PDB file of C-alpha atoms in Angstrom:
ATOM      1  CA  MET B   1       0.000   0.000   0.000  1.00  0.00           C
ATOM      2  CA  ASN B   2       1.399   3.378  -0.963  1.00  0.00           C
ATOM      3  CA  PRO B   3       1.241   6.016   1.806  1.00  0.00           C
ATOM      4  CA  ASP B   4      -1.107   8.176  -0.281  1.00  0.00           C
ATOM      5  CA  GLU B   5      -3.402   5.321  -1.326  1.00  0.00           C
ATOM      6  CA  SER B   6      -6.953   5.605  -0.028  1.00  0.00           C
ATOM      7  CA  ILE B   7      -8.605   2.847   1.980  1.00  0.00           C
ATOM      8  CA  THR B   8     -12.196   1.859   1.319  1.00  0.00           C
ATOM      9  CA  TYR B   9     -14.372   0.926   4.282  1.00  0.00           C
ATOM     10  CA  GLN B  10     -18.142   0.512   4.062  1.00  0.00           C
ATOM     11  CA  ASP B  11     -18.180   2.233   0.666  1.00  0.00           C
ATOM     12  CA  ARG B  12     -16.337   5.337   1.903  1.00  0.00           C
ATOM     13  CA  SER B  13     -12.806   6.455   1.183  1.00  0.00           C
ATOM     14  CA  TYR B  14     -10.386   7.095   4.057  1.00  0.00           C
ATOM     15  CA  HIS B  15      -6.737   7.962   4.596  1.00  0.00           C
ATOM     16  CA  THR B  16      -4.368   7.198   7.448  1.00  0.00           C
ATOM     17  CA  LEU B  17      -2.972  10.040   9.540  1.00  0.00           C
ATOM     18  CA  LYS B  18       0.458   9.204   8.170  1.00  0.00           C
ATOM     19  CA  ALA B  19      -0.785   9.566   4.589  1.00  0.00           C
ATOM     20  CA  VAL B  20      -2.374  12.931   5.398  1.00  0.00           C
ATOM     21  CA  ASN B  21       0.851  14.053   7.046  1.00  0.00           C
ATOM     22  CA  LEU B  22       2.868  13.199   3.934  1.00  0.00           C
ATOM     23  CA  ALA B  23       0.351  14.809   1.582  1.00  0.00           C
ATOM     24  CA  GLN B  24       0.393  18.051   3.577  1.00  0.00           C
ATOM     25  CA  GLY B  25       4.182  18.109   3.818  1.00  0.00           C
ATOM     26  CA  TRP B  26       4.139  18.421   7.601  1.00  0.00           C
ATOM     27  CA  LYS B  27       6.815  17.276  10.014  1.00  0.00           C
ATOM     28  CA  PRO B  28       6.473  13.593  11.013  1.00  0.00           C
ATOM     29  CA  LEU B  29       3.623  12.992  13.486  1.00  0.00           C
ATOM     30  CA  THR B  30       2.082  16.469  13.120  1.00  0.00           C
ATOM     31  CA  ALA B  31      -1.238  14.973  12.016  1.00  0.00           C
ATOM     32  CA  THR B  32      -1.124  12.212  14.615  1.00  0.00           C
ATOM     33  CA  GLY B  33      -0.225  14.527  17.485  1.00  0.00           C
ATOM     34  CA  PHE B  34      -2.849  17.108  16.574  1.00  0.00           C
ATOM     35  CA  PHE B  35      -5.622  14.544  16.184  1.00  0.00           C
ATOM     36  CA  TYR B  36      -4.997  12.846  19.530  1.00  0.00           C
ATOM     37  CA  ASN B  37      -4.629  16.148  21.373  1.00  0.00           C
ATOM     38  CA  HIS B  38      -7.706  17.737  19.730  1.00  0.00           C
ATOM     39  CA  ARG B  39      -9.912  14.743  19.166  1.00  0.00           C
ATOM     40  CA  ASP B  40     -12.984  16.695  20.288  1.00  0.00           C
ATOM     41  CA  LEU B  41     -12.803  18.683  17.034  1.00  0.00           C
ATOM     42  CA  PHE B  42     -13.578  15.577  14.998  1.00  0.00           C
ATOM     43  CA  LYS B  43     -16.897  13.760  14.716  1.00  0.00           C
ATOM     44  CA  ARG B  44     -16.703   9.991  14.845  1.00  0.00           C
ATOM     45  CA  ASP B  45     -18.048   8.180  11.759  1.00  0.00           C
ATOM     46  CA  LYS B  46     -18.284  11.498   9.898  1.00  0.00           C
ATOM     47  CA  ASP B  47     -14.722  12.808  10.129  1.00  0.00           C
ATOM     48  CA  TYR B  48     -12.954   9.623  11.177  1.00  0.00           C
ATOM     49  CA  ILE B  49     -13.273   5.957  12.047  1.00  0.00           C
ATOM     50  CA  GLU B  50     -11.233   3.909  14.491  1.00  0.00           C
ATOM     51  CA  LEU B  51     -10.442   0.364  13.449  1.00  0.00           C
ATOM     52  CA  SER B  52      -9.092  -2.491  15.519  1.00  0.00           C
ATOM     53  CA  PHE B  53      -6.036  -4.489  14.516  1.00  0.00           C
ATOM     54  CA  SER B  54      -8.221  -7.312  13.167  1.00  0.00           C
ATOM     55  CA  GLU B  55     -10.462  -4.926  11.212  1.00  0.00           C
ATOM     56  CA  TRP B  56      -7.403  -3.300   9.645  1.00  0.00           C
ATOM     57  CA  ASN B  57      -6.001  -6.695   8.667  1.00  0.00           C
ATOM     58  CA  LYS B  58      -9.280  -7.655   7.037  1.00  0.00           C
ATOM     59  CA  ILE B  59      -9.719  -4.592   4.824  1.00  0.00           C
ATOM     60  CA  THR B  60      -6.030  -4.265   3.897  1.00  0.00           C
ATOM     61  CA  SER B  61      -5.230  -7.974   3.552  1.00  0.00           C
ATOM     62  CA  GLY B  62      -2.697  -7.822   6.368  1.00  0.00           C
ATOM     63  CA  LYS B  63      -0.743  -4.662   5.576  1.00  0.00           C
ATOM     64  CA  PRO B  64       1.781  -3.600   8.286  1.00  0.00           C
ATOM     65  CA  PHE B  65      -0.200  -2.127  11.176  1.00  0.00           C
ATOM     66  CA  THR B  66       2.226   0.093  13.096  1.00  0.00           C
ATOM     67  CA  GLU B  67       3.964   1.266   9.915  1.00  0.00           C
ATOM     68  CA  HIS B  68       0.682   2.855   8.848  1.00  0.00           C
ATOM     69  CA  GLY B  69       0.065   4.514  12.205  1.00  0.00           C
ATOM     70  CA  GLY B  70      -1.498   1.798  14.364  1.00  0.00           C
ATOM     71  CA  LEU B  71      -1.315   2.593  18.080  1.00  0.00           C
ATOM     72  CA  LYS B  72      -2.349   0.413  21.036  1.00  0.00           C
ATOM     73  CA  GLY B  73      -4.279  -1.970  18.818  1.00  0.00           C
ATOM     74  CA  LYS B  74      -6.209   0.817  17.068  1.00  0.00           C
ATOM     75  CA  ILE B  75      -5.714   2.891  13.926  1.00  0.00           C
ATOM     76  CA  ILE B  76      -7.389   6.156  12.909  1.00  0.00           C
ATOM     77  CA  LEU B  77      -8.607   6.741   9.346  1.00  0.00           C
ATOM     78  CA  LEU B  78      -9.793  10.177   8.228  1.00  0.00           C
ATOM     79  CA  SER B  79     -12.547  10.855   5.711  1.00  0.00           C
ATOM     80  CA  GLU B  80     -12.309  13.779   3.290  1.00  0.00           C
ATOM     81  CA  GLU B  81     -14.328  15.831   5.789  1.00  0.00           C
ATOM     82  CA  GLY B  82     -11.913  14.889   8.538  1.00  0.00           C
ATOM     83  CA  ILE B  83      -8.923  15.831   6.419  1.00  0.00           C
ATOM     84  CA  ASN B  84     -10.464  19.254   5.817  1.00  0.00           C
ATOM     85  CA  VAL B  85     -11.004  19.727   9.556  1.00  0.00           C
ATOM     86  CA  LEU B  86      -7.412  18.734  10.265  1.00  0.00           C
ATOM     87  CA  ALA B  87      -5.885  20.857   7.505  1.00  0.00           C
ATOM     88  CA  SER B  88      -7.834  23.950   8.514  1.00  0.00           C
ATOM     89  CA  SER B  89      -6.989  23.501  12.194  1.00  0.00           C
ATOM     90  CA  VAL B  90      -3.296  22.745  12.077  1.00  0.00           C
ATOM     91  CA  LYS B  91      -1.084  25.802  12.022  1.00  0.00           C
ATOM     92  CA  THR B  92       1.252  25.384   9.089  1.00  0.00           C
ATOM     93  CA  SER B  93       4.041  27.718  10.083  1.00  0.00           C
ATOM     94  CA  PRO B  94       7.080  26.805   7.918  1.00  0.00           C
ATOM     95  CA  SER B  95       9.307  26.757  10.995  1.00  0.00           C
ATOM     96  CA  ASP B  96       6.834  24.733  13.005  1.00  0.00           C
ATOM     97  CA  GLN B  97       4.957  22.199  10.913  1.00  0.00           C
ATOM     98  CA  LYS B  98       6.617  21.989   7.509  1.00  0.00           C
ATOM     99  CA  GLU B  99       9.218  19.286   7.307  1.00  0.00           C
ATOM    100  CA  LYS B 100      12.751  20.513   6.794  1.00  0.00           C
ATOM    101  CA  PRO B 101      15.147  18.846   4.348  1.00  0.00           C
ATOM    102  CA  LYS B 102      17.218  16.227   6.092  1.00  0.00           C
ATOM    103  CA  ASP B 103      20.055  13.881   5.357  1.00  0.00           C
ATOM    104  CA  SER B 104      18.440  10.519   4.584  1.00  0.00           C
ATOM    105  CA  GLY B 105      21.598   8.722   5.639  1.00  0.00           C
ATOM    106  CA  ARG B 106      21.805  10.361   9.045  1.00  0.00           C
ATOM    107  CA  LYS B 107      20.282   8.501  11.967  1.00  0.00           C
ATOM    108  CA  ALA B 108      17.582  10.331  13.873  1.00  0.00           C
ATOM    109  CA  LYS B 109      18.696  11.586  17.263  1.00  0.00           C
ATOM    110  CA  ALA B 110      16.564  12.929  20.067  1.00  0.00           C
ATOM    111  CA  LYS B 111      16.535  14.624  23.425  1.00  0.00           C
ATOM    112  CA  GLN B 112      18.310  13.044  26.348  1.00  0.00           C
ATOM    113  CA  LYS B 113      16.534  12.179  29.573  1.00  0.00           C
ATOM    114  CA  SER B 114      18.203  10.625  32.588  1.00  0.00           C
ATOM    115  CA  GLU B 115      16.826   7.259  33.677  1.00  0.00           C
ATOM    116  CA  ALA B 116      18.391   4.743  36.039  1.00  0.00           C
ATOM    117  CA  LEU B 117      20.162   1.819  34.446  1.00  0.00           C
ATOM    118  CA  ILE B 118      19.105  -1.716  35.347  1.00  0.00           C
ATOM    119  CA  SER B 119      21.688  -4.434  35.993  1.00  0.00           C
ATOM    120  CA  ILE B 120      20.884  -7.764  34.317  1.00  0.00           C
ATOM    121  CA  ASN B 121      23.403 -10.619  34.283  1.00  0.00           C
ATOM    122  CA  GLY B 122      26.253  -8.189  34.909  1.00  0.00           C
ATOM    123  CA  LYS B 123      25.138  -5.883  32.090  1.00  0.00           C
ATOM    124  CA  GLU B 124      23.818  -2.345  32.507  1.00  0.00           C
ATOM    125  CA  VAL B 125      20.584  -1.930  30.544  1.00  0.00           C
ATOM    126  CA  SER B 126      18.927   1.402  29.774  1.00  0.00           C
ATOM    127  CA  PRO B 127      15.133   1.012  30.286  1.00  0.00           C
ATOM    128  CA  LEU B 128      13.058   1.355  27.142  1.00  0.00           C
ATOM    129  CA  THR B 129       9.302   1.949  27.123  1.00  0.00           C
ATOM    130  CA  TYR B 130       6.847   1.998  24.251  1.00  0.00           C
ATOM    131  CA  ASP B 131       3.141   2.643  24.499  1.00  0.00           C
ATOM    132  CA  GLY B 132       3.253   2.496  28.297  1.00  0.00           C
ATOM    133  CA  GLN B 133       5.078  -0.827  28.580  1.00  0.00           C
ATOM    134  CA  ARG B 134       8.651  -2.015  28.805  1.00  0.00           C
ATOM    135  CA  VAL B 135      10.102  -3.346  25.561  1.00  0.00           C
ATOM    136  CA  VAL B 136      13.491  -4.611  24.391  1.00  0.00           C
ATOM    137  CA  THR B 137      15.500  -4.496  21.182  1.00  0.00           C
ATOM    138  CA  PHE B 138      17.359  -7.406  19.615  1.00  0.00           C
ATOM    139  CA  SER B 139      20.705  -5.874  20.565  1.00  0.00           C
ATOM    140  CA  MET B 140      19.609  -5.598  24.210  1.00  0.00           C
ATOM    141  CA  ILE B 141      18.633  -9.282  24.226  1.00  0.00           C
ATOM    142  CA  ASP B 142      21.967 -10.326  22.691  1.00  0.00           C
ATOM    143  CA  GLU B 143      23.808  -8.281  25.304  1.00  0.00           C
ATOM    144  CA  VAL B 144      22.079  -9.518  28.468  1.00  0.00           C
ATOM    145  CA  HIS B 145      22.061 -13.126  27.246  1.00  0.00           C
ATOM    146  CA  GLY B 146      25.701 -12.992  26.173  1.00  0.00           C
ATOM    147  CA  ARG B 147      24.825 -14.057  22.644  1.00  0.00           C
ATOM    148  CA  PRO B 148      26.740 -13.194  19.451  1.00  0.00           C
ATOM    149  CA  LYS B 149      25.546 -10.090  17.637  1.00  0.00           C
ATOM    150  CA  ASN B 150      22.361 -10.577  15.571  1.00  0.00           C
ATOM    151  CA  THR B 151      21.438 -13.858  17.308  1.00  0.00           C
ATOM    152  CA  ALA B 152      18.100 -12.523  18.579  1.00  0.00           C
ATOM    153  CA  SER B 153      17.322 -10.904  15.234  1.00  0.00           C
ATOM    154  CA  ARG B 154      18.089 -14.121  13.356  1.00  0.00           C
ATOM    155  CA  ASN B 155      15.950 -16.256  15.678  1.00  0.00           C
ATOM    156  CA  PHE B 156      13.089 -13.780  15.382  1.00  0.00           C
ATOM    157  CA  LYS B 157      13.176 -13.918  11.590  1.00  0.00           C
ATOM    158  CA  GLN B 158      13.274 -17.715  11.624  1.00  0.00           C
ATOM    159  CA  ASN B 159      10.184 -17.842  13.853  1.00  0.00           C
ATOM    160  CA  ARG B 160       8.404 -14.714  12.663  1.00  0.00           C
ATOM    161  CA  HIS B 161       5.213 -16.620  11.897  1.00  0.00           C
ATOM    162  CA  ARG B 162       4.830 -17.171  15.643  1.00  0.00           C
ATOM    163  CA  PHE B 163       4.866 -13.440  16.433  1.00  0.00           C
ATOM    164  CA  THR B 164       1.946 -11.039  16.051  1.00  0.00           C
ATOM    165  CA  GLU B 165       2.588  -7.361  15.358  1.00  0.00           C
ATOM    166  CA  GLY B 166       0.948  -5.167  17.964  1.00  0.00           C
ATOM    167  CA  ALA B 167       1.036  -7.926  20.588  1.00  0.00           C
ATOM    168  CA  HIS B 168       4.494  -9.497  20.542  1.00  0.00           C
ATOM    169  CA  TYR B 169       6.409  -6.804  18.702  1.00  0.00           C
ATOM    170  CA  TYR B 170       6.210  -3.286  17.273  1.00  0.00           C
ATOM    171  CA  HIS B 171       7.940  -1.939  14.199  1.00  0.00           C
ATOM    172  CA  VAL B 172       8.969   1.662  14.879  1.00  0.00           C
ATOM    173  CA  THR B 173      10.125   4.025  12.150  1.00  0.00           C
ATOM    174  CA  ARG B 174      11.273   7.623  12.238  1.00  0.00           C
ATOM    175  CA  GLU B 175       7.827   8.748  11.167  1.00  0.00           C
ATOM    176  CA  ASN B 176       5.719   6.812  13.670  1.00  0.00           C
ATOM    177  CA  SER B 177       7.861   7.689  16.676  1.00  0.00           C
ATOM    178  CA  LEU B 178       8.001  10.889  18.718  1.00  0.00           C
ATOM    179  CA  ASP B 179      10.875  13.255  19.478  1.00  0.00           C
ATOM    180  CA  GLU B 180      10.824  12.456  23.204  1.00  0.00           C
ATOM    181  CA  PHE B 181      13.458   9.730  22.972  1.00  0.00           C
ATOM    182  CA  ARG B 182      16.796   9.440  24.696  1.00  0.00           C
ATOM    183  CA  LEU B 183      19.846   8.599  22.608  1.00  0.00           C
ATOM    184  CA  VAL B 184      17.630   7.380  19.815  1.00  0.00           C
ATOM    185  CA  GLU B 185      19.115   5.905  16.696  1.00  0.00           C
ATOM    186  CA  ILE B 186      16.455   4.643  14.318  1.00  0.00           C
ATOM    187  CA  PRO B 187      17.766   3.336  10.990  1.00  0.00           C
ATOM    188  CA  PRO B 188      15.891   4.149   7.763  1.00  0.00           C
ATOM    189  CA  ALA B 189      14.262   0.698   7.752  1.00  0.00           C
ATOM    190  CA  GLY B 190      13.009   1.152  11.316  1.00  0.00           C
ATOM    191  CA  ILE B 191      13.588  -0.901  14.452  1.00  0.00           C
ATOM    192  CA  THR B 192      11.745  -3.831  16.032  1.00  0.00           C
ATOM    193  CA  LEU B 193      10.718  -3.664  19.694  1.00  0.00           C
ATOM    194  CA  LEU B 194       9.617  -6.786  21.572  1.00  0.00           C
ATOM    195  CA  SER B 195       7.021  -6.706  24.336  1.00  0.00           C
ATOM    196  CA  GLU B 196       7.372  -8.968  27.378  1.00  0.00           C
ATOM    197  CA  ARG B 197       5.243 -11.574  25.603  1.00  0.00           C
ATOM    198  CA  GLY B 198       7.399 -11.309  22.491  1.00  0.00           C
ATOM    199  CA  TYR B 199      10.591 -11.572  24.539  1.00  0.00           C
ATOM    200  CA  PHE B 200       9.224 -14.727  26.191  1.00  0.00           C
ATOM    201  CA  LYS B 201       8.567 -16.320  22.795  1.00  0.00           C
ATOM    202  CA  LEU B 202      12.047 -15.431  21.572  1.00  0.00           C
ATOM    203  CA  VAL B 203      13.764 -16.834  24.668  1.00  0.00           C
ATOM    204  CA  LYS B 204      12.183 -20.216  23.901  1.00  0.00           C
ATOM    205  CA  SER B 205      14.380 -20.407  20.801  1.00  0.00           C
ATOM    206  CA  PHE B 206      17.575 -20.138  22.903  1.00  0.00           C
ATOM    207  CA  ASN B 207      16.780 -23.514  24.492  1.00  0.00           C
ATOM    208  CA  ASP B 208      19.219 -23.554  27.420  1.00  0.00           C
ATOM    209  CA  ASP B 209      18.999 -23.235  31.209  1.00  0.00           C
ATOM    210  CA  LEU B 210      20.962 -19.973  31.363  1.00  0.00           C
ATOM    211  CA  ALA B 211      18.498 -18.296  29.001  1.00  0.00           C
ATOM    212  CA  TRP B 212      15.629 -19.078  31.370  1.00  0.00           C
ATOM    213  CA  GLU B 213      17.597 -17.838  34.383  1.00  0.00           C
ATOM    214  CA  ILE B 214      18.193 -14.531  32.634  1.00  0.00           C
ATOM    215  CA  TYR B 215      14.543 -14.434  31.550  1.00  0.00           C
ATOM    216  CA  GLU B 216      13.487 -14.633  35.218  1.00  0.00           C
ATOM    217  CA  LYS B 217      15.841 -11.770  36.064  1.00  0.00           C
ATOM    218  CA  MET B 218      14.455  -9.689  33.196  1.00  0.00           C
ATOM    219  CA  VAL B 219      10.893 -10.262  34.375  1.00  0.00           C
ATOM    220  CA  ASP B 220      11.734  -9.363  37.985  1.00  0.00           C
ATOM    221  CA  ALA B 221      14.010  -6.381  37.372  1.00  0.00           C
ATOM    222  CA  TYR B 222      13.019  -5.025  33.965  1.00  0.00           C
ATOM    223  CA  PHE B 223       9.472  -5.918  32.964  1.00  0.00           C
ATOM    224  CA  THR B 224       7.934  -5.448  36.417  1.00  0.00           C
ATOM    225  CA  VAL B 225       7.464  -1.746  35.691  1.00  0.00           C
ATOM    226  CA  ARG B 226       4.197  -1.795  33.782  1.00  0.00           C
ATOM    227  CA  ASP B 227       1.621   0.808  32.855  1.00  0.00           C
ATOM    228  CA  ILE B 228       4.264   3.509  33.033  1.00  0.00           C
ATOM    229  CA  ALA B 229       2.162   6.104  31.292  1.00  0.00           C
ATOM    230  CA  LYS B 230      -0.936   7.308  33.108  1.00  0.00           C
ATOM    231  CA  ALA B 231      -4.259   6.171  31.707  1.00  0.00           C
ATOM    232  CA  THR B 232      -5.222   9.693  30.751  1.00  0.00           C
ATOM    233  CA  GLU B 233      -1.973  10.197  28.890  1.00  0.00           C
ATOM    234  CA  ARG B 234      -2.360   6.919  27.030  1.00  0.00           C
ATOM    235  CA  ALA B 235      -5.851   7.910  25.953  1.00  0.00           C
ATOM    236  CA  SER B 236      -4.851  11.323  24.640  1.00  0.00           C
ATOM    237  CA  ARG B 237      -1.327  10.907  23.296  1.00  0.00           C
ATOM    238  CA  PRO B 238       0.249   8.793  20.538  1.00  0.00           C
ATOM    239  CA  SER B 239       2.716   6.045  21.363  1.00  0.00           C
ATOM    240  CA  ARG B 240       6.199   6.988  22.431  1.00  0.00           C
ATOM    241  CA  ALA B 241       9.479   5.254  23.074  1.00  0.00           C
ATOM    242  CA  ARG B 242      12.103   6.277  25.586  1.00  0.00           C
ATOM    243  CA  GLY B 243      15.690   5.197  25.976  1.00  0.00           C
ATOM    244  CA  LEU B 244      15.880   3.677  22.508  1.00  0.00           C
ATOM    245  CA  LYS B 245      19.360   2.591  21.611  1.00  0.00           C
ATOM    246  CA  ARG B 246      20.419   0.100  18.990  1.00  0.00           C
TER     247      ARG B 246
END
């Protein structure tokens, strides 16, 4: 699916927030941020619809969910009326909303925020949260488990059919992530984040006693911090990642 391709649902044409953002030439996440922070301006069913992960899969034949703007198991699609409301409401100051030219080969970097490191198996791990829950990257898993580089990534790819996007993992790109990261380095192709459930599935592929010992330590010291974002913040703001580091 091309970013600007419309999506038909119940005989009406809709566009994702990401597609609208690209069409308007705004900075990444301008449309998403404005919609979630000013949702009261939009009329449900008239200006927008909210589809579940399963509904999205059905009408798009399984197109990537998070890559198109899916958040917390839901995705927003705007009608033409909704796009008009958004376009007329967003302030399009060139220095504020219009996207500036950038080096496509340069990794995105973000603001730094101090957060206590967590010691796992003699390794210092910087906590990473996404959508209000702790998540891990493949490189973090390789490090705490003492595995060769790319082991976790390889095992994930070999067993990808066992993982469900939005439940076991999230695919985060520069455009569907916020600027409130710490030491973020997101490659052009994006980065995969595993939830606790996804991490559990991946650990099964290691198949040794040490892996399960480290898994227990990760659960006790790393994944015990749940529901980090307040409920009101989760309901009004798009997903965010903190502490991301490849």
